[in-house]
Amino acid sequence: MTIQPAKLSDPVVRAFVTAVNSHDRAGFMELLAPGATMADDGSDRDLPEWTDREIFSSRGHMDVDSESDGGRTLLARFRNDTWGEMRTRWSFTVEDDGRISRFETGQA
């Protein structure tokens, strides 16, 4: 059963999923702390290049199946025009100022 983005527990993660699904690059970037980092399948990636390729240029979309860790860890079906759909895990580090300093994703 899919969790609607508006029902996600953590407001920052909720905004992240909403920005991804609405292809709102500016809104997405505003959620990231200066110097934010990310990893895909355990390897650190160049965040601007990765998000452009995997989310924005390829029309990425997240359907969240479950959340844990107070809403900071998600299991989701992620799809884009490059890879199709895959089951993925996302985890987020959110700073006190409400911005994401790191997120990690990978196949679940």
Short mmCIF file of N, CA and C in Angstrom, two decimals:
data_model
loop_
_atom_site.label_atom_id
_atom_site.label_comp_id
_atom_site.label_asym_id
_atom_site.label_seq_id
_atom_site.Cartn_x
_atom_site.Cartn_y
_atom_site.Cartn_z
N MET A 1 0.84 -1.19 0.00
CA MET A 1 0.00 0.00 0.00
C MET A 1 0.88 1.25 0.00
N THR A 2 0.62 2.12 -0.89
CA THR A 2 1.42 3.33 -1.04
C THR A 2 1.02 4.39 -0.01
N ILE A 3 2.03 5.05 0.56
CA ILE A 3 1.79 6.18 1.46
C ILE A 3 1.82 7.45 0.61
N GLN A 4 0.76 8.22 0.65
CA GLN A 4 0.74 9.47 -0.10
C GLN A 4 1.81 10.41 0.48
N PRO A 5 2.52 11.16 -0.37
CA PRO A 5 3.57 12.05 0.13
C PRO A 5 3.09 12.98 1.25
N ALA A 6 1.88 13.49 1.15
CA ALA A 6 1.37 14.41 2.17
C ALA A 6 1.22 13.74 3.54
N LYS A 7 1.21 12.40 3.57
CA LYS A 7 1.03 11.66 4.83
C LYS A 7 2.36 11.22 5.45
N LEU A 8 3.49 11.50 4.80
CA LEU A 8 4.78 11.11 5.36
C LEU A 8 5.05 11.85 6.66
N SER A 9 5.66 11.17 7.61
CA SER A 9 5.82 11.70 8.97
C SER A 9 6.77 12.88 9.06
N ASP A 10 7.93 12.79 8.41
CA ASP A 10 8.94 13.83 8.54
C ASP A 10 8.69 14.93 7.51
N PRO A 11 8.54 16.18 7.96
CA PRO A 11 8.21 17.25 7.00
C PRO A 11 9.28 17.50 5.95
N VAL A 12 10.54 17.30 6.27
CA VAL A 12 11.61 17.53 5.29
C VAL A 12 11.61 16.41 4.25
N VAL A 13 11.45 15.18 4.71
CA VAL A 13 11.38 14.05 3.78
C VAL A 13 10.13 14.17 2.92
N ARG A 14 9.04 14.59 3.52
CA ARG A 14 7.79 14.83 2.77
C ARG A 14 8.05 15.83 1.65
N ALA A 15 8.75 16.93 1.94
CA ALA A 15 9.05 17.95 0.94
C ALA A 15 9.98 17.40 -0.14
N PHE A 16 10.93 16.54 0.25
CA PHE A 16 11.85 15.91 -0.71
C PHE A 16 11.07 15.07 -1.71
N VAL A 17 10.21 14.18 -1.21
CA VAL A 17 9.43 13.31 -2.10
C VAL A 17 8.52 14.15 -3.00
N THR A 18 7.90 15.17 -2.43
CA THR A 18 7.02 16.04 -3.21
C THR A 18 7.80 16.74 -4.32
N ALA A 19 9.00 17.24 -4.02
CA ALA A 19 9.83 17.91 -5.03
C ALA A 19 10.25 16.94 -6.12
N VAL A 20 10.64 15.72 -5.74
CA VAL A 20 11.02 14.71 -6.74
C VAL A 20 9.83 14.44 -7.66
N ASN A 21 8.67 14.16 -7.08
CA ASN A 21 7.52 13.74 -7.88
C ASN A 21 6.94 14.86 -8.73
N SER A 22 7.15 16.12 -8.33
CA SER A 22 6.64 17.24 -9.13
C SER A 22 7.74 17.83 -10.03
N HIS A 23 8.93 17.18 -10.01
CA HIS A 23 10.07 17.63 -10.83
C HIS A 23 10.42 19.09 -10.54
N ASP A 24 10.35 19.45 -9.27
CA ASP A 24 10.64 20.81 -8.81
C ASP A 24 12.11 20.89 -8.39
N ARG A 25 12.97 21.14 -9.37
CA ARG A 25 14.42 21.18 -9.11
C ARG A 25 14.78 22.28 -8.11
N ALA A 26 14.20 23.46 -8.25
CA ALA A 26 14.53 24.56 -7.33
C ALA A 26 14.09 24.22 -5.91
N GLY A 27 12.89 23.69 -5.76
CA GLY A 27 12.40 23.29 -4.45
C GLY A 27 13.26 22.19 -3.84
N PHE A 28 13.69 21.25 -4.67
CA PHE A 28 14.56 20.16 -4.23
C PHE A 28 15.87 20.72 -3.70
N MET A 29 16.50 21.61 -4.47
CA MET A 29 17.80 22.15 -4.08
C MET A 29 17.71 22.97 -2.79
N GLU A 30 16.57 23.63 -2.57
CA GLU A 30 16.39 24.41 -1.34
C GLU A 30 16.36 23.52 -0.10
N LEU A 31 16.04 22.25 -0.26
CA LEU A 31 15.99 21.32 0.87
C LEU A 31 17.37 20.84 1.30
N LEU A 32 18.38 21.04 0.47
CA LEU A 32 19.71 20.52 0.74
C LEU A 32 20.57 21.54 1.49
N ALA A 33 21.26 21.06 2.51
CA ALA A 33 22.21 21.90 3.24
C ALA A 33 23.41 22.19 2.34
N PRO A 34 24.12 23.30 2.59
CA PRO A 34 25.35 23.55 1.83
C PRO A 34 26.31 22.37 2.00
N GLY A 35 26.88 21.92 0.89
CA GLY A 35 27.81 20.80 0.95
C GLY A 35 27.17 19.44 1.15
N ALA A 36 25.87 19.35 0.93
CA ALA A 36 25.17 18.08 1.10
C ALA A 36 25.81 16.99 0.24
N THR A 37 25.73 15.75 0.73
CA THR A 37 26.31 14.61 0.02
C THR A 37 25.26 13.52 -0.13
N MET A 38 25.56 12.57 -1.01
CA MET A 38 24.64 11.44 -1.20
C MET A 38 25.42 10.23 -1.67
N ALA A 39 24.79 9.07 -1.51
CA ALA A 39 25.36 7.82 -1.99
C ALA A 39 24.27 7.02 -2.67
N ASP A 40 24.68 6.24 -3.66
CA ASP A 40 23.79 5.34 -4.39
C ASP A 40 24.42 3.96 -4.35
N ASP A 41 23.69 2.98 -3.83
CA ASP A 41 24.20 1.61 -3.69
C ASP A 41 25.56 1.57 -2.99
N GLY A 42 25.72 2.41 -1.95
CA GLY A 42 26.92 2.38 -1.13
C GLY A 42 28.09 3.18 -1.64
N SER A 43 27.98 3.80 -2.80
CA SER A 43 29.07 4.61 -3.35
C SER A 43 28.68 6.07 -3.38
N ASP A 44 29.55 6.93 -2.85
CA ASP A 44 29.29 8.37 -2.90
C ASP A 44 29.24 8.82 -4.35
N ARG A 45 28.31 9.70 -4.64
CA ARG A 45 28.11 10.23 -5.99
C ARG A 45 28.17 11.75 -5.96
N ASP A 46 28.37 12.34 -7.13
CA ASP A 46 28.29 13.79 -7.29
C ASP A 46 26.81 14.16 -7.25
N LEU A 47 26.39 14.84 -6.19
CA LEU A 47 24.97 15.06 -5.97
C LEU A 47 24.28 15.82 -7.11
N PRO A 48 24.81 16.97 -7.57
CA PRO A 48 24.10 17.66 -8.67
C PRO A 48 24.01 16.83 -9.95
N GLU A 49 25.10 16.13 -10.29
CA GLU A 49 25.10 15.32 -11.51
C GLU A 49 24.13 14.14 -11.36
N TRP A 50 24.16 13.48 -10.21
CA TRP A 50 23.30 12.31 -9.99
C TRP A 50 21.83 12.71 -10.01
N THR A 51 21.48 13.77 -9.29
CA THR A 51 20.07 14.16 -9.24
C THR A 51 19.58 14.62 -10.61
N ASP A 52 20.43 15.28 -11.39
CA ASP A 52 20.01 15.66 -12.73
C ASP A 52 19.74 14.42 -13.57
N ARG A 53 20.67 13.45 -13.54
CA ARG A 53 20.55 12.26 -14.38
C ARG A 53 19.44 11.32 -13.91
N GLU A 54 19.38 11.06 -12.60
CA GLU A 54 18.48 10.03 -12.09
C GLU A 54 17.08 10.54 -11.75
N ILE A 55 16.96 11.85 -11.48
CA ILE A 55 15.65 12.38 -11.08
C ILE A 55 15.09 13.33 -12.13
N PHE A 56 15.79 14.42 -12.41
CA PHE A 56 15.16 15.49 -13.17
C PHE A 56 15.17 15.28 -14.68
N SER A 57 16.28 14.86 -15.27
CA SER A 57 16.30 14.65 -16.73
C SER A 57 15.54 13.40 -17.14
N SER A 58 15.36 12.46 -16.20
CA SER A 58 14.73 11.18 -16.54
C SER A 58 13.35 11.02 -15.88
N ARG A 59 12.79 12.10 -15.40
CA ARG A 59 11.44 12.12 -14.82
C ARG A 59 11.27 11.10 -13.69
N GLY A 60 12.17 11.19 -12.71
CA GLY A 60 12.11 10.29 -11.56
C GLY A 60 10.83 10.46 -10.76
N HIS A 61 10.39 9.37 -10.13
CA HIS A 61 9.16 9.39 -9.33
C HIS A 61 9.27 8.35 -8.23
N MET A 62 8.83 8.73 -7.02
CA MET A 62 8.87 7.83 -5.87
C MET A 62 7.45 7.50 -5.42
N ASP A 63 7.17 6.20 -5.27
CA ASP A 63 5.94 5.72 -4.62
C ASP A 63 6.40 5.06 -3.32
N VAL A 64 6.12 5.69 -2.19
CA VAL A 64 6.61 5.22 -0.89
C VAL A 64 5.70 4.11 -0.37
N ASP A 65 6.32 2.97 -0.06
CA ASP A 65 5.58 1.82 0.47
C ASP A 65 5.59 1.79 1.99
N SER A 66 6.69 2.23 2.62
CA SER A 66 6.75 2.23 4.08
C SER A 66 7.80 3.23 4.53
N GLU A 67 7.70 3.61 5.81
CA GLU A 67 8.66 4.51 6.41
C GLU A 67 9.02 4.00 7.79
N SER A 68 10.23 4.35 8.24
CA SER A 68 10.69 3.98 9.57
C SER A 68 11.63 5.08 10.06
N ASP A 69 12.20 4.89 11.25
CA ASP A 69 13.15 5.86 11.79
C ASP A 69 12.53 7.26 11.84
N GLY A 70 11.29 7.34 12.31
CA GLY A 70 10.62 8.64 12.41
C GLY A 70 10.36 9.30 11.07
N GLY A 71 10.29 8.49 10.02
CA GLY A 71 10.06 9.03 8.68
C GLY A 71 11.32 9.37 7.92
N ARG A 72 12.49 9.07 8.50
CA ARG A 72 13.76 9.41 7.85
C ARG A 72 14.31 8.28 7.01
N THR A 73 13.66 7.12 7.02
CA THR A 73 14.03 6.01 6.16
C THR A 73 12.78 5.54 5.42
N LEU A 74 12.90 5.40 4.11
CA LEU A 74 11.77 5.02 3.27
C LEU A 74 12.10 3.78 2.46
N LEU A 75 11.08 2.95 2.25
CA LEU A 75 11.13 1.93 1.21
C LEU A 75 10.18 2.42 0.13
N ALA A 76 10.68 2.51 -1.09
CA ALA A 76 9.88 3.11 -2.15
C ALA A 76 10.13 2.40 -3.47
N ARG A 77 9.13 2.45 -4.32
CA ARG A 77 9.32 2.06 -5.71
C ARG A 77 9.71 3.33 -6.45
N PHE A 78 10.94 3.35 -6.94
CA PHE A 78 11.44 4.52 -7.67
C PHE A 78 11.48 4.16 -9.14
N ARG A 79 11.01 5.05 -9.96
CA ARG A 79 11.08 4.80 -11.40
C ARG A 79 11.56 6.06 -12.11
N ASN A 80 12.23 5.83 -13.23
CA ASN A 80 12.58 6.93 -14.13
C ASN A 80 12.63 6.38 -15.56
N ASP A 81 12.78 7.30 -16.50
CA ASP A 81 12.74 6.90 -17.91
C ASP A 81 13.97 6.10 -18.33
N THR A 82 15.04 6.12 -17.53
CA THR A 82 16.26 5.41 -17.86
C THR A 82 16.21 3.95 -17.42
N TRP A 83 15.83 3.71 -16.17
CA TRP A 83 15.94 2.38 -15.56
C TRP A 83 14.61 1.68 -15.35
N GLY A 84 13.49 2.37 -15.56
CA GLY A 84 12.21 1.77 -15.22
C GLY A 84 11.99 1.83 -13.72
N GLU A 85 11.31 0.81 -13.18
CA GLU A 85 10.97 0.84 -11.76
C GLU A 85 11.81 -0.16 -10.98
N MET A 86 12.23 0.26 -9.78
CA MET A 86 12.96 -0.64 -8.89
C MET A 86 12.58 -0.34 -7.45
N ARG A 87 12.68 -1.35 -6.61
CA ARG A 87 12.43 -1.19 -5.18
C ARG A 87 13.69 -0.59 -4.56
N THR A 88 13.54 0.51 -3.85
CA THR A 88 14.69 1.23 -3.32
C THR A 88 14.49 1.57 -1.84
N ARG A 89 15.61 1.79 -1.17
CA ARG A 89 15.63 2.25 0.21
C ARG A 89 16.27 3.63 0.21
N TRP A 90 15.71 4.55 0.96
CA TRP A 90 16.22 5.91 1.07
C TRP A 90 16.38 6.22 2.55
N SER A 91 17.51 6.81 2.92
CA SER A 91 17.68 7.28 4.29
C SER A 91 18.23 8.71 4.25
N PHE A 92 17.77 9.50 5.21
CA PHE A 92 18.04 10.94 5.20
C PHE A 92 18.66 11.37 6.52
N THR A 93 19.66 12.24 6.44
CA THR A 93 20.21 12.93 7.60
C THR A 93 19.72 14.37 7.49
N VAL A 94 18.91 14.79 8.47
CA VAL A 94 18.33 16.14 8.46
C VAL A 94 18.95 16.93 9.60
N GLU A 95 19.46 18.10 9.28
CA GLU A 95 20.11 18.95 10.28
C GLU A 95 19.08 19.73 11.08
N ASP A 96 19.55 20.38 12.16
CA ASP A 96 18.65 21.15 13.03
C ASP A 96 17.95 22.28 12.29
N ASP A 97 18.57 22.78 11.21
CA ASP A 97 17.94 23.87 10.45
C ASP A 97 16.89 23.36 9.47
N GLY A 98 16.65 22.04 9.47
CA GLY A 98 15.61 21.48 8.62
C GLY A 98 16.05 21.20 7.20
N ARG A 99 17.36 21.16 6.97
CA ARG A 99 17.84 20.83 5.64
C ARG A 99 18.57 19.50 5.64
N ILE A 100 18.57 18.85 4.51
CA ILE A 100 19.17 17.52 4.36
C ILE A 100 20.66 17.69 4.09
N SER A 101 21.48 17.08 4.97
CA SER A 101 22.93 17.13 4.76
C SER A 101 23.43 15.90 4.00
N ARG A 102 22.64 14.81 4.06
CA ARG A 102 23.03 13.61 3.32
C ARG A 102 21.81 12.75 3.09
N PHE A 103 21.76 12.13 1.92
CA PHE A 103 20.80 11.06 1.71
C PHE A 103 21.50 9.91 1.01
N GLU A 104 21.02 8.71 1.33
CA GLU A 104 21.57 7.50 0.73
C GLU A 104 20.41 6.72 0.14
N THR A 105 20.64 6.17 -1.03
CA THR A 105 19.63 5.36 -1.68
C THR A 105 20.30 4.13 -2.27
N GLY A 106 19.49 3.18 -2.64
CA GLY A 106 20.01 1.98 -3.27
C GLY A 106 18.88 0.96 -3.41
N GLN A 107 19.16 -0.08 -4.12
CA GLN A 107 18.15 -1.10 -4.32
C GLN A 107 17.87 -1.80 -3.00
N ALA A 108 16.60 -2.08 -2.76
CA ALA A 108 16.18 -2.73 -1.51
C ALA A 108 15.96 -4.21 -1.73
#
